[in-house]
MMTF fields as JSON, N, C-alpha, C and O atoms, coordinates in Angstrom:
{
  "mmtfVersion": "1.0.0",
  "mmtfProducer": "UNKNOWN",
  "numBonds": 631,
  "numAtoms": 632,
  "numGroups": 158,
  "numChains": 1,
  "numModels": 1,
  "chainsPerModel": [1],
  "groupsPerChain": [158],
  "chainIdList": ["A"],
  "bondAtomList": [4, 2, 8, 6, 12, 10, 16, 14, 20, 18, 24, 22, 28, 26, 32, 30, 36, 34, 40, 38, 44, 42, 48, 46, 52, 50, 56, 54, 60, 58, 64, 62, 68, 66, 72, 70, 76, 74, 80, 78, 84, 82, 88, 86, 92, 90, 96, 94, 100, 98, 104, 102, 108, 106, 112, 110, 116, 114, 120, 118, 124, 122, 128, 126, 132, 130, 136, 134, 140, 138, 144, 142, 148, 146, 152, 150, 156, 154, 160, 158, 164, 162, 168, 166, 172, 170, 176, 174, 180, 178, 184, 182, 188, 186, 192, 190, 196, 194, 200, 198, 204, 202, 208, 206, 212, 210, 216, 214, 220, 218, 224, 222, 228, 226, 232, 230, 236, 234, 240, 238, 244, 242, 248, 246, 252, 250, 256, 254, 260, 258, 264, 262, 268, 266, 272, 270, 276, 274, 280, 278, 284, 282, 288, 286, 292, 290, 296, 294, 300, 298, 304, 302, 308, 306, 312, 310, 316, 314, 320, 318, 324, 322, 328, 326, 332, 330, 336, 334, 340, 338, 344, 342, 348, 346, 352, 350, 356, 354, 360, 358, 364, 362, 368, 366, 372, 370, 376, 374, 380, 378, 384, 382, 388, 386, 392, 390, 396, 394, 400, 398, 404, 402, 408, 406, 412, 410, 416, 414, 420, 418, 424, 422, 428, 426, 432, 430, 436, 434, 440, 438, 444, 442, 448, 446, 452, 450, 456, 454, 460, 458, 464, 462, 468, 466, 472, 470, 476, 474, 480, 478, 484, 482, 488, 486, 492, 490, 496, 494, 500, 498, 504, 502, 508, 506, 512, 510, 516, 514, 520, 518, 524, 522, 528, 526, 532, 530, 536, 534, 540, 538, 544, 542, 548, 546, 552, 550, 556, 554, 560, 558, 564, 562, 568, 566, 572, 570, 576, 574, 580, 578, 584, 582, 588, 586, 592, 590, 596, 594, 600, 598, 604, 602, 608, 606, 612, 610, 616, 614, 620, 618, 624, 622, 628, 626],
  "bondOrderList": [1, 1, 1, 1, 1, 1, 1, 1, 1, 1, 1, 1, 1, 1, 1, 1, 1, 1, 1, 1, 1, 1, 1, 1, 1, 1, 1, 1, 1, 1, 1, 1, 1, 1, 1, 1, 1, 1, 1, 1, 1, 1, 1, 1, 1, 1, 1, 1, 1, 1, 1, 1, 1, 1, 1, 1, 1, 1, 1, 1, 1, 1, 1, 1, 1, 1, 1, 1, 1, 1, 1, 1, 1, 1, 1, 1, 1, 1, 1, 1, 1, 1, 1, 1, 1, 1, 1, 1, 1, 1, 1, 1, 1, 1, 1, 1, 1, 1, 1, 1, 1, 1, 1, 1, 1, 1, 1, 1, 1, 1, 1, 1, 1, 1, 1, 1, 1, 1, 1, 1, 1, 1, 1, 1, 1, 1, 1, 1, 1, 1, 1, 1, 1, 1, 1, 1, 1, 1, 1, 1, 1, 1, 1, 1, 1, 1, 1, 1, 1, 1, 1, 1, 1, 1, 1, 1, 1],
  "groupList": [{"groupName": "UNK", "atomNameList": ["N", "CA", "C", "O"], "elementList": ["N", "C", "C", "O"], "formalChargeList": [0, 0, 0, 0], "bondAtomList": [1, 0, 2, 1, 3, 2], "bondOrderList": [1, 1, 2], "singleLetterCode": "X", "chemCompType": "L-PEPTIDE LINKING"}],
  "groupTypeList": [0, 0, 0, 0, 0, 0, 0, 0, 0, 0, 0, 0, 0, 0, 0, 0, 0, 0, 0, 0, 0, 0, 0, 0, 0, 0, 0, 0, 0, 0, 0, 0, 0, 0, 0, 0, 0, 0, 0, 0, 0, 0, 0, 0, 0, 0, 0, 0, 0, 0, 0, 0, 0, 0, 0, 0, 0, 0, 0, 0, 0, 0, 0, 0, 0, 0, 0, 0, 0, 0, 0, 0, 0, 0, 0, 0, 0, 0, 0, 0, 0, 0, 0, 0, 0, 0, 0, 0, 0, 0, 0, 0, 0, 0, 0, 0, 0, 0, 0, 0, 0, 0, 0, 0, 0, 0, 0, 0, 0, 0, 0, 0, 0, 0, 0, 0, 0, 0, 0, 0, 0, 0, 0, 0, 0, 0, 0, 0, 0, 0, 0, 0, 0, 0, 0, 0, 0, 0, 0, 0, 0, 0, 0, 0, 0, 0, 0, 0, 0, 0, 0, 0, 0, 0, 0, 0, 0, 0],
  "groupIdList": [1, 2, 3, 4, 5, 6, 7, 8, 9, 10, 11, 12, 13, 14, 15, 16, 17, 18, 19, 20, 21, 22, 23, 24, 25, 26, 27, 28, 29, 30, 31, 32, 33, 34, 35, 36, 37, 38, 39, 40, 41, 42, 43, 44, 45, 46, 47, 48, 49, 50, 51, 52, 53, 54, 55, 56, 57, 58, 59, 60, 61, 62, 63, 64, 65, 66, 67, 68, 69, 70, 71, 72, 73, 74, 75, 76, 77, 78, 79, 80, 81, 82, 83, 84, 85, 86, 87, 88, 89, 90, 91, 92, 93, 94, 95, 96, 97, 98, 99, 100, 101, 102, 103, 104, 105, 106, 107, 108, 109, 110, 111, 112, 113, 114, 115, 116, 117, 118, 119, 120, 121, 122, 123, 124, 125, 126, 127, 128, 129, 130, 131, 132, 133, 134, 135, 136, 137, 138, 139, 140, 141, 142, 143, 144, 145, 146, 147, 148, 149, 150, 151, 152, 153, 154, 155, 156, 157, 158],
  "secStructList": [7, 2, 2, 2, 2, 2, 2, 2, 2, 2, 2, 2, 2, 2, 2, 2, 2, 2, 2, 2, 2, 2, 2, 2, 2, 2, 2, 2, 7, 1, 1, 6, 6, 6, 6, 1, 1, 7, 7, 7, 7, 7, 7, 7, 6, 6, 6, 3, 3, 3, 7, 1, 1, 1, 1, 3, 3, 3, 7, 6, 6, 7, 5, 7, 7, 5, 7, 1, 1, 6, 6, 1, 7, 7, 5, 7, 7, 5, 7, 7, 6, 6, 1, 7, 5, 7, 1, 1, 7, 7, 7, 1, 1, 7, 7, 1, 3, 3, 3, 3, 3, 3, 3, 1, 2, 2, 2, 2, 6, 6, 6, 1, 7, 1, 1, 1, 1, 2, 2, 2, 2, 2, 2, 2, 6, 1, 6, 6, 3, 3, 3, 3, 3, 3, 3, 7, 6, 6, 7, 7, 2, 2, 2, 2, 2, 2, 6, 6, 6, 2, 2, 2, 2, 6, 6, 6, 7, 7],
  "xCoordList": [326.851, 327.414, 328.799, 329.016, 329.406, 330.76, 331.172, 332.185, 329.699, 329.713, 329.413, 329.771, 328.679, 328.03, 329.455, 329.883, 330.148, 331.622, 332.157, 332.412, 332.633, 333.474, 333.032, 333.696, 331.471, 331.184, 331.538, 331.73, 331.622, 331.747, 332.601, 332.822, 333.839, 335.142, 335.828, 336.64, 334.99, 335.305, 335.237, 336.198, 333.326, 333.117, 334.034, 334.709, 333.959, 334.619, 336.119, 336.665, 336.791, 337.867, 337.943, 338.963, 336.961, 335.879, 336.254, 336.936, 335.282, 335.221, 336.038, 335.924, 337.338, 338.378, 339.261, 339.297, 339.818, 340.222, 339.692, 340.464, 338.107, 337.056, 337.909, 338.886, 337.735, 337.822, 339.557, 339.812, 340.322, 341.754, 341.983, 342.39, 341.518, 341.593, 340.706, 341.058, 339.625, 338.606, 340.087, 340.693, 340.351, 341.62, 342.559, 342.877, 343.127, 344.24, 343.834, 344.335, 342.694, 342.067, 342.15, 342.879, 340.835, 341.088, 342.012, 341.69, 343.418, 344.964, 345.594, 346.657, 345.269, 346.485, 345.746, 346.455, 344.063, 343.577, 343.607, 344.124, 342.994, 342.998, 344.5, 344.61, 345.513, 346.84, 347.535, 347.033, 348.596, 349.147, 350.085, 350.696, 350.09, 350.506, 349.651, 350.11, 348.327, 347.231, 347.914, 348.346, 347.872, 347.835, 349.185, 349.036, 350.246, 351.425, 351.629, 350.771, 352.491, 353.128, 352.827, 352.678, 352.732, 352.544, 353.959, 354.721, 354.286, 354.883, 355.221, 356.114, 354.787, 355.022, 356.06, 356.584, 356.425, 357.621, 357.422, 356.601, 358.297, 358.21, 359.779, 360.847, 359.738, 360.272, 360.591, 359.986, 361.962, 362.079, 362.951, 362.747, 364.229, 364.954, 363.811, 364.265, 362.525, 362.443, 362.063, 361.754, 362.116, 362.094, 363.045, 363.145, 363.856, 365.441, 366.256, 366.21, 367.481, 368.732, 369.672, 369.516, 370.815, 372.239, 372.823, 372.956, 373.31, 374.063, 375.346, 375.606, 376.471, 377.483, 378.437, 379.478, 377.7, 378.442, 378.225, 379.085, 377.202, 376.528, 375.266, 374.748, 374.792, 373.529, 372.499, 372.699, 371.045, 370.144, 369.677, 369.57, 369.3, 368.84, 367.519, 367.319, 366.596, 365.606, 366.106, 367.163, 364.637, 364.946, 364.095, 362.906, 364.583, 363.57, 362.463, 362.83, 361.71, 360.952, 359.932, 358.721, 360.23, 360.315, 359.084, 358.379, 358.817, 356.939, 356.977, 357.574, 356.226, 356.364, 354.651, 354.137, 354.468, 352.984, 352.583, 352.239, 352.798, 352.427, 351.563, 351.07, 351.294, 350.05, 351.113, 352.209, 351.008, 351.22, 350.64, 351.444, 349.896, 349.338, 348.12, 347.226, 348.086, 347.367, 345.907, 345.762, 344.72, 344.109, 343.726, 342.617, 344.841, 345.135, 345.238, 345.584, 344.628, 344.794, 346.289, 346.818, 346.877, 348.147, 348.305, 347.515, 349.411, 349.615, 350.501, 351.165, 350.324, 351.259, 352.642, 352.474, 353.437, 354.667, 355.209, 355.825, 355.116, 354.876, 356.506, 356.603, 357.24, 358.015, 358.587, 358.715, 358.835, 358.839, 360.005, 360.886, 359.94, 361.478, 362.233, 363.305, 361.883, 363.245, 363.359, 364.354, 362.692, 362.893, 361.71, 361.755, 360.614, 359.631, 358.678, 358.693, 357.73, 356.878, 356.121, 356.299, 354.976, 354.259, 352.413, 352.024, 351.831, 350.227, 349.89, 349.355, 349.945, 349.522, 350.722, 351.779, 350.113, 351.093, 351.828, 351.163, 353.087, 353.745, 352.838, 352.539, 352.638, 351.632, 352.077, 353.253, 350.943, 351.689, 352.264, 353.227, 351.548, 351.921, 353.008, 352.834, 354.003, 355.068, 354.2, 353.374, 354.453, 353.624, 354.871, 356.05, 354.248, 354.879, 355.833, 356.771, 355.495, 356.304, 356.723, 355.908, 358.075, 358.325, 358.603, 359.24, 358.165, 359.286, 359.28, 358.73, 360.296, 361.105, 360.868, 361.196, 360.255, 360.106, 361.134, 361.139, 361.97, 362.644, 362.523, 361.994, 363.314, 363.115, 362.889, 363.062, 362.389, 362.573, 361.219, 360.631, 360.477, 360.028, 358.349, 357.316, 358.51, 357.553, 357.178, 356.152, 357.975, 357.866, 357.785, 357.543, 357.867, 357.785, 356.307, 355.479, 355.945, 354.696, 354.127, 353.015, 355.04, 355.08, 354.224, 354.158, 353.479, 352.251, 350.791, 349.679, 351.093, 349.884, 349.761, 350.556, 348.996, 348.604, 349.6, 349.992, 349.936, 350.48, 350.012, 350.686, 348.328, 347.787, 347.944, 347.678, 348.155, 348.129, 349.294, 349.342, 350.213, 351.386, 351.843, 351.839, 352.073, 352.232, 352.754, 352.403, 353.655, 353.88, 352.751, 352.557, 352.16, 350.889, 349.541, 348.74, 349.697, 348.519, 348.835, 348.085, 350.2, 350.189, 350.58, 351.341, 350.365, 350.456, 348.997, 348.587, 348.096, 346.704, 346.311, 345.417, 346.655, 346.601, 347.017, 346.742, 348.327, 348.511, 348.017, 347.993, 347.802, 347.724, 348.751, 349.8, 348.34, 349.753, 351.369, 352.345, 351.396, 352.561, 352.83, 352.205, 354.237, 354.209, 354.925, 355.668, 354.738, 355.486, 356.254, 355.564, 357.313, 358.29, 358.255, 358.535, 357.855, 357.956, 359.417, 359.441, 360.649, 361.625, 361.873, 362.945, 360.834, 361.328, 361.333, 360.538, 362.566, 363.142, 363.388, 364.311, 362.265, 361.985, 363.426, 364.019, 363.776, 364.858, 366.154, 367.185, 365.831, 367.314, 367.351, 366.406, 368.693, 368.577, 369.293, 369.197, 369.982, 370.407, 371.653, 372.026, 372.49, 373.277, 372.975, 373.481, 371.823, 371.044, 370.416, 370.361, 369.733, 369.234, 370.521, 370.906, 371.167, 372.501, 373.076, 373.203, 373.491, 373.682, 373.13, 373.729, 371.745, 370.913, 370.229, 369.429, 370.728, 369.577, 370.863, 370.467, 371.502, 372.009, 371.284, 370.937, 370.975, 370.512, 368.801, 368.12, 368.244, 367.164, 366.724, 365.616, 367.731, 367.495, 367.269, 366.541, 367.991, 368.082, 366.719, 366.173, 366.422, 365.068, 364.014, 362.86, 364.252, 362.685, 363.091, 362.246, 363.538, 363.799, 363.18, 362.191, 363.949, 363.284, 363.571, 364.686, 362.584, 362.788, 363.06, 363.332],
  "yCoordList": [36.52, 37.84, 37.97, 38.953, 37.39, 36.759, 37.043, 37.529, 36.425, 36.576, 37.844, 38.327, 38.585, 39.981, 40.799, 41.507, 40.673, 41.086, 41.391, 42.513, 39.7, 39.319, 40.541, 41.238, 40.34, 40.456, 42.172, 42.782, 42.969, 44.417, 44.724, 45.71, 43.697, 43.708, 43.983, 44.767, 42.851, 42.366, 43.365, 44.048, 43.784, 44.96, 46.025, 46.542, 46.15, 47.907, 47.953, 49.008, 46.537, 46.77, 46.636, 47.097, 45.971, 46.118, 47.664, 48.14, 48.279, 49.56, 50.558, 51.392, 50.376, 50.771, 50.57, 51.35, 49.279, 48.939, 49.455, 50.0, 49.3, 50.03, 51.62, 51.714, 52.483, 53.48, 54.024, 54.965, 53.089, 53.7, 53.26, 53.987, 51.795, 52.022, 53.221, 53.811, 53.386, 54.665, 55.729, 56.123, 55.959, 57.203, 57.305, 58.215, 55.935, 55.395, 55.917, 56.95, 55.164, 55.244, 56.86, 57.408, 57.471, 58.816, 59.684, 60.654, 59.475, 60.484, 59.388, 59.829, 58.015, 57.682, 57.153, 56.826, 57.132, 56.366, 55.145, 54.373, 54.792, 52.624, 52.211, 51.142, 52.614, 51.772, 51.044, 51.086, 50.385, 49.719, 50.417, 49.824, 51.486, 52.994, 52.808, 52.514, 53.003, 52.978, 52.128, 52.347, 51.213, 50.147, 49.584, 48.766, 50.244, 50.233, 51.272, 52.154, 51.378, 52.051, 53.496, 53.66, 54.642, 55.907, 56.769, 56.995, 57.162, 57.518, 58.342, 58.032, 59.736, 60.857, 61.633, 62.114, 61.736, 61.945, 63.69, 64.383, 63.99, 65.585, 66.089, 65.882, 66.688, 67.178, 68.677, 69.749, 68.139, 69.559, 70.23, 71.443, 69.671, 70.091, 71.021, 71.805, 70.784, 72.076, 73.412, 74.344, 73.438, 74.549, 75.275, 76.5, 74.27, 74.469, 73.714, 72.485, 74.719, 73.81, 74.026, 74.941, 73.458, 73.98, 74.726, 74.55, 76.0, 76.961, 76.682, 75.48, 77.655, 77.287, 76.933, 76.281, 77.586, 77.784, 76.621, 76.156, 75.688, 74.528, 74.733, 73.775, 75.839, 76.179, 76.694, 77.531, 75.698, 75.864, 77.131, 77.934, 77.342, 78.917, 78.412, 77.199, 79.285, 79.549, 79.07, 79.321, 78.158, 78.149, 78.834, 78.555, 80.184, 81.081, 80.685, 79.615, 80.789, 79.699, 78.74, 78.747, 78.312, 77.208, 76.56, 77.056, 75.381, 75.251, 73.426, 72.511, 73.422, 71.937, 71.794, 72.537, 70.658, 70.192, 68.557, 67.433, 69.075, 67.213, 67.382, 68.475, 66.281, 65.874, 66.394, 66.757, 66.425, 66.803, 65.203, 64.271, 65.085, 64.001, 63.129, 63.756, 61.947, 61.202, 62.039, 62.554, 62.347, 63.307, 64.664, 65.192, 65.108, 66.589, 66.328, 65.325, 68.146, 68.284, 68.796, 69.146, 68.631, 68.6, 70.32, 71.077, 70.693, 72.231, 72.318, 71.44, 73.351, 73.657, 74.87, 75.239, 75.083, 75.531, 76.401, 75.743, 77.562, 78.429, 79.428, 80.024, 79.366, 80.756, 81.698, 81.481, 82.719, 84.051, 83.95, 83.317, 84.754, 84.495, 85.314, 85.789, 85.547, 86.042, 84.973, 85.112, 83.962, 82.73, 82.977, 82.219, 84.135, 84.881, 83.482, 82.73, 83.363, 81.854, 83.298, 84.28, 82.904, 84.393, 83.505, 82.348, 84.542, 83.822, 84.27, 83.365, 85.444, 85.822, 86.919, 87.388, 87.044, 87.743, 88.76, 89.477, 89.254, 90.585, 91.847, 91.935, 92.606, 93.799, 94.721, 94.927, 95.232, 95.998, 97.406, 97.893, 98.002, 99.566, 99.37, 98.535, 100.127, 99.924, 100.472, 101.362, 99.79, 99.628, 100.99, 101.095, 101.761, 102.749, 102.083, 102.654, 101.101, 100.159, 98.954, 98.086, 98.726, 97.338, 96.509, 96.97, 95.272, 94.704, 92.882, 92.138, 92.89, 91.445, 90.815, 91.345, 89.594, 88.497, 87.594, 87.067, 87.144, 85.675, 85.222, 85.549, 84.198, 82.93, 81.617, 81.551, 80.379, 79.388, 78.724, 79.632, 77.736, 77.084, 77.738, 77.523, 78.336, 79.248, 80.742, 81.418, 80.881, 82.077, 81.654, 82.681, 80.759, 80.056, 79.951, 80.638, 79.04, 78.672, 77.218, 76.858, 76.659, 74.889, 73.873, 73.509, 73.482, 72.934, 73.781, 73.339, 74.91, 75.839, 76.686, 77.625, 76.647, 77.687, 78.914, 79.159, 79.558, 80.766, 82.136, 83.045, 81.91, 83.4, 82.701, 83.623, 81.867, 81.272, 81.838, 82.003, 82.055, 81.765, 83.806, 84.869, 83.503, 84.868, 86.072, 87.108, 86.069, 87.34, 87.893, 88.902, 86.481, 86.874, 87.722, 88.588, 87.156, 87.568, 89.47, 90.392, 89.466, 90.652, 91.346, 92.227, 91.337, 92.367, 92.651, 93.688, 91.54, 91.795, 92.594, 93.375, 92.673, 93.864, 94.742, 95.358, 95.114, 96.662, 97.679, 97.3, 98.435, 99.204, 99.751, 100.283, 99.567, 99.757, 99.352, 100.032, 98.143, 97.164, 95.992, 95.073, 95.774, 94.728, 94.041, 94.632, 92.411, 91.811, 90.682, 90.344, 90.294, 89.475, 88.737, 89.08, 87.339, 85.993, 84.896, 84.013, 85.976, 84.953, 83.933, 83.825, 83.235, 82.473, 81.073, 80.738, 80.234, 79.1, 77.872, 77.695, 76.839, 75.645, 74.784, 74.623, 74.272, 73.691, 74.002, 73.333, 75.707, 76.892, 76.927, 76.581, 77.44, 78.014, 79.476, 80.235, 79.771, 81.329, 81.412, 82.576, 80.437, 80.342, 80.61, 81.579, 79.692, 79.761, 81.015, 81.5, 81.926, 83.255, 83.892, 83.812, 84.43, 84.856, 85.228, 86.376, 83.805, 83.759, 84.482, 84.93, 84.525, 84.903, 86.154, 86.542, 86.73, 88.151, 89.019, 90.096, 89.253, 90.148, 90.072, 91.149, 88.994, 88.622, 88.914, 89.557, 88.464, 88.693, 89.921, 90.21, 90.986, 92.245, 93.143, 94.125, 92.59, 93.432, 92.778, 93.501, 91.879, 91.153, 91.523, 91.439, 91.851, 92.439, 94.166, 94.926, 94.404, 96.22, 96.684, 97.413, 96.125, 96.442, 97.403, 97.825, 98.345, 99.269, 99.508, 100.623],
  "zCoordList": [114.281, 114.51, 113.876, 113.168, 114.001, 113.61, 111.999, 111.495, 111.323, 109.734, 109.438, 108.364, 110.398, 109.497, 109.719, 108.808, 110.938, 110.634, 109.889, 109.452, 109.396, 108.392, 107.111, 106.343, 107.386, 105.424, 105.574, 104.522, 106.959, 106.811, 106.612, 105.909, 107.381, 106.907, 105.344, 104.852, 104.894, 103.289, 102.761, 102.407, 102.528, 102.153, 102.156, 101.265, 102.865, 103.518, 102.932, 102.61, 102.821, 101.748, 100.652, 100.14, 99.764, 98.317, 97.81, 96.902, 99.094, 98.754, 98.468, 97.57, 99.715, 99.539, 97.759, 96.808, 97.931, 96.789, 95.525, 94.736, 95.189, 94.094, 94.311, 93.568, 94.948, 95.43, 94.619, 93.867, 95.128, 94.893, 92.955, 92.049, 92.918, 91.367, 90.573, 89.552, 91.231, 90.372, 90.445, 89.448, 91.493, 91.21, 90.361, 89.595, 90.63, 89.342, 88.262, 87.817, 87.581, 86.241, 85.724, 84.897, 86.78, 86.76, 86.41, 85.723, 86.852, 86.998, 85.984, 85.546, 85.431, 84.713, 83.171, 82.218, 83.107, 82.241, 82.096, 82.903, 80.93, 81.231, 81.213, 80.612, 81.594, 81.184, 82.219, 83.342, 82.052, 82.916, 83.986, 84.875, 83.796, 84.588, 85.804, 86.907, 85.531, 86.835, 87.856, 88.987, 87.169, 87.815, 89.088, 89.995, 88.775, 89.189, 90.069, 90.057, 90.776, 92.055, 91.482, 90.271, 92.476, 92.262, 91.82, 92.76, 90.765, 90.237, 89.63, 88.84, 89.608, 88.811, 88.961, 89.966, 87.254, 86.648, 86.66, 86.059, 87.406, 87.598, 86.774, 87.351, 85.526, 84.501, 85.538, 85.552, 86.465, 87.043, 86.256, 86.228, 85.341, 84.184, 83.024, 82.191, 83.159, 82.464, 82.919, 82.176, 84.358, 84.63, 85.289, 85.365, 85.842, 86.657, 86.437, 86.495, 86.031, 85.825, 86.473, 87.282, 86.46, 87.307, 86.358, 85.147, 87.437, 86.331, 86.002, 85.943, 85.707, 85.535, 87.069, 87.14, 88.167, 89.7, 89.942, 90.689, 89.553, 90.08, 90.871, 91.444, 90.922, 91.92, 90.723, 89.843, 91.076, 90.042, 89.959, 90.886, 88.391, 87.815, 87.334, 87.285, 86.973, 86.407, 84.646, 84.067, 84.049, 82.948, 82.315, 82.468, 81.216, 80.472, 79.843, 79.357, 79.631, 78.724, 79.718, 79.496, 80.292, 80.891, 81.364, 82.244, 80.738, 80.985, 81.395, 80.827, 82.404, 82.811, 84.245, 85.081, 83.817, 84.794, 85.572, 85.204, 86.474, 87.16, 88.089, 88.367, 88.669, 90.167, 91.325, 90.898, 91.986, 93.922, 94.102, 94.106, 94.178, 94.208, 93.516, 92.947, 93.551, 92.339, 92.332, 91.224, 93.283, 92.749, 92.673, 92.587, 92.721, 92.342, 90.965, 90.34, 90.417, 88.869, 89.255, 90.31, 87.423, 87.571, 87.556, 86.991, 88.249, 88.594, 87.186, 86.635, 86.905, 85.225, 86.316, 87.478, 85.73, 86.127, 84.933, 84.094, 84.725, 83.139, 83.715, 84.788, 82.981, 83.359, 82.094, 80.889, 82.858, 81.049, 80.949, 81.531, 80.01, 78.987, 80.079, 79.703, 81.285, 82.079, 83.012, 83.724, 83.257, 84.263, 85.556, 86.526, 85.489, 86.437, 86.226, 85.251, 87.623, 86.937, 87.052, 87.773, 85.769, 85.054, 85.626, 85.468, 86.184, 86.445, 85.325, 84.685, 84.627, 83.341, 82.531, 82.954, 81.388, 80.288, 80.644, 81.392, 80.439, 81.309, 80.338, 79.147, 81.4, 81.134, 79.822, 79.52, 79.106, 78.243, 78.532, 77.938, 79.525, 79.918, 81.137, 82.025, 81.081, 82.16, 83.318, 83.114, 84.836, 85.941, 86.709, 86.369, 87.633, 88.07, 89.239, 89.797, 89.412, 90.791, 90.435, 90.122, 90.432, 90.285, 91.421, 92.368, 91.414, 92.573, 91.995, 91.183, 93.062, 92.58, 93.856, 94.917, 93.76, 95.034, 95.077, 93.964, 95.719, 95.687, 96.955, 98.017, 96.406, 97.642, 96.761, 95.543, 97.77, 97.558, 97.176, 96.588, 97.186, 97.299, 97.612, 96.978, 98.468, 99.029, 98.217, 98.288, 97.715, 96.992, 95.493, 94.86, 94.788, 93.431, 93.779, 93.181, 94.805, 94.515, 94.206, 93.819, 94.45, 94.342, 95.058, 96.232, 93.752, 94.422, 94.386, 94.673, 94.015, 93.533, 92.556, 92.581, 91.683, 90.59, 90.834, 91.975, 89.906, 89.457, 90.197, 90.681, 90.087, 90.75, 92.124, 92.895, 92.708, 94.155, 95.172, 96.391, 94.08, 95.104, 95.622, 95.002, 96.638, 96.846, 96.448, 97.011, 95.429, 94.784, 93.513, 92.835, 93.706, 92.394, 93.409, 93.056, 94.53, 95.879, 95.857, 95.534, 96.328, 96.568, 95.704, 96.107, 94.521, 92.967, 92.797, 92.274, 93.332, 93.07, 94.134, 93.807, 95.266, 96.214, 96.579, 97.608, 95.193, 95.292, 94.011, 92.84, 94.264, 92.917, 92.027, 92.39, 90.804, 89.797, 90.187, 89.871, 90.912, 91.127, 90.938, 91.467, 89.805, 89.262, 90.189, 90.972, 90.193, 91.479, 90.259, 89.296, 90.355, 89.537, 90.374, 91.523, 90.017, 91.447, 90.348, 89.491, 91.368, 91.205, 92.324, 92.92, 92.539, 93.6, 92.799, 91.921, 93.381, 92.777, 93.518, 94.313, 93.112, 94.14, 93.858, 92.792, 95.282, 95.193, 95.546, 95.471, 96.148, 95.985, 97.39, 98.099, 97.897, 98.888, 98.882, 97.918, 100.003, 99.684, 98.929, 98.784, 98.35, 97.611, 96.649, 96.083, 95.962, 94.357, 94.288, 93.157, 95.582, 95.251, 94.973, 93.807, 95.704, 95.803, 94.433, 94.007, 93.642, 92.435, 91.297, 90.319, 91.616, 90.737, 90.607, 89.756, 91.673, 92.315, 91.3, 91.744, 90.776, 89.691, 88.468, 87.984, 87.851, 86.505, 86.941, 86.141, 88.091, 88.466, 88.472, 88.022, 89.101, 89.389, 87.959, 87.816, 87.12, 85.9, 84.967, 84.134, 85.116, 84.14, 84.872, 84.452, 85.736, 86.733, 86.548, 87.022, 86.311, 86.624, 87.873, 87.941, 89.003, 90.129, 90.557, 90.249, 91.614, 91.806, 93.652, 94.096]
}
């Protein structure tokens, strides 16, 4: 009785072990990366920087993608040439309603797709209203603060 234990024991951490390298491989390919401590290099400099006050801004442009975790696909992080993270292209016909979202962390959308995060939710549930998701992971009401002038005018909010 003793041995069939043991061997479920063994097993069952076989499996485990099999299990976590298949992931490795998966999220890092054959390299010696896999193989090593979990590690992802999150390139937050390209999407936020410190401004001149010292409180991080939006970087225009700004395109950057990593894991949340080893098997998560990596979330991409896209922002428009006004620092907005964009789920898709800014519209060509001016929208009769504008509005501007900020906030932090929660309002960027961090950790989820572009159409995920809530100012992309509720642009898709209003009619003819554009929603600007200035929200900026990492900020607090200082970094909005800072920014809701330059924000206000790149969103033409209304």
């Amino acid at each position: 009785m003793l041995g069939l234990a043991g061997a479920l024991v063994v097993g069952l951490l076989t499996a485990c072990v099999t299990l976590e390298a298949l992931i490795r491989v998966d999220a890092r390919g054959w390299s010696s990366a896999a193989l090593g401590p979990w590690q992802e290099h999150r390139p937050w400099e390209a999407i936020r920087r410190e401004g001149p006050d010292g409180v991080p801004r939006p970087v225009p442009g700004g395109h950057a993608a990593w894991r949340i975790q080893p098997w998560h696909h990596p979330i991409e992080y896209r922002l428009d040439r006004n620092g907005f993270r964009s789920a898709r292209p800014a519209p060509g016909a001016a929208s009769p309603c504008r509005v501007l979202a900020l906030g932090d962390s929660h309002t960027f959308g961090y950790g989820v797709d572009a159409e995920q995060a809530w100012p992309a939710v509720l642009e898709t549930m209003l009619a003819r209203v554009t929603v600007a998701n200035g929200g900026l992971c990492g900020s607090g009401i200082a970094a909005t603060e800072a920014w809701l002038p330059d924000a206000l005018v790149a969103a033409r909010a209304q």
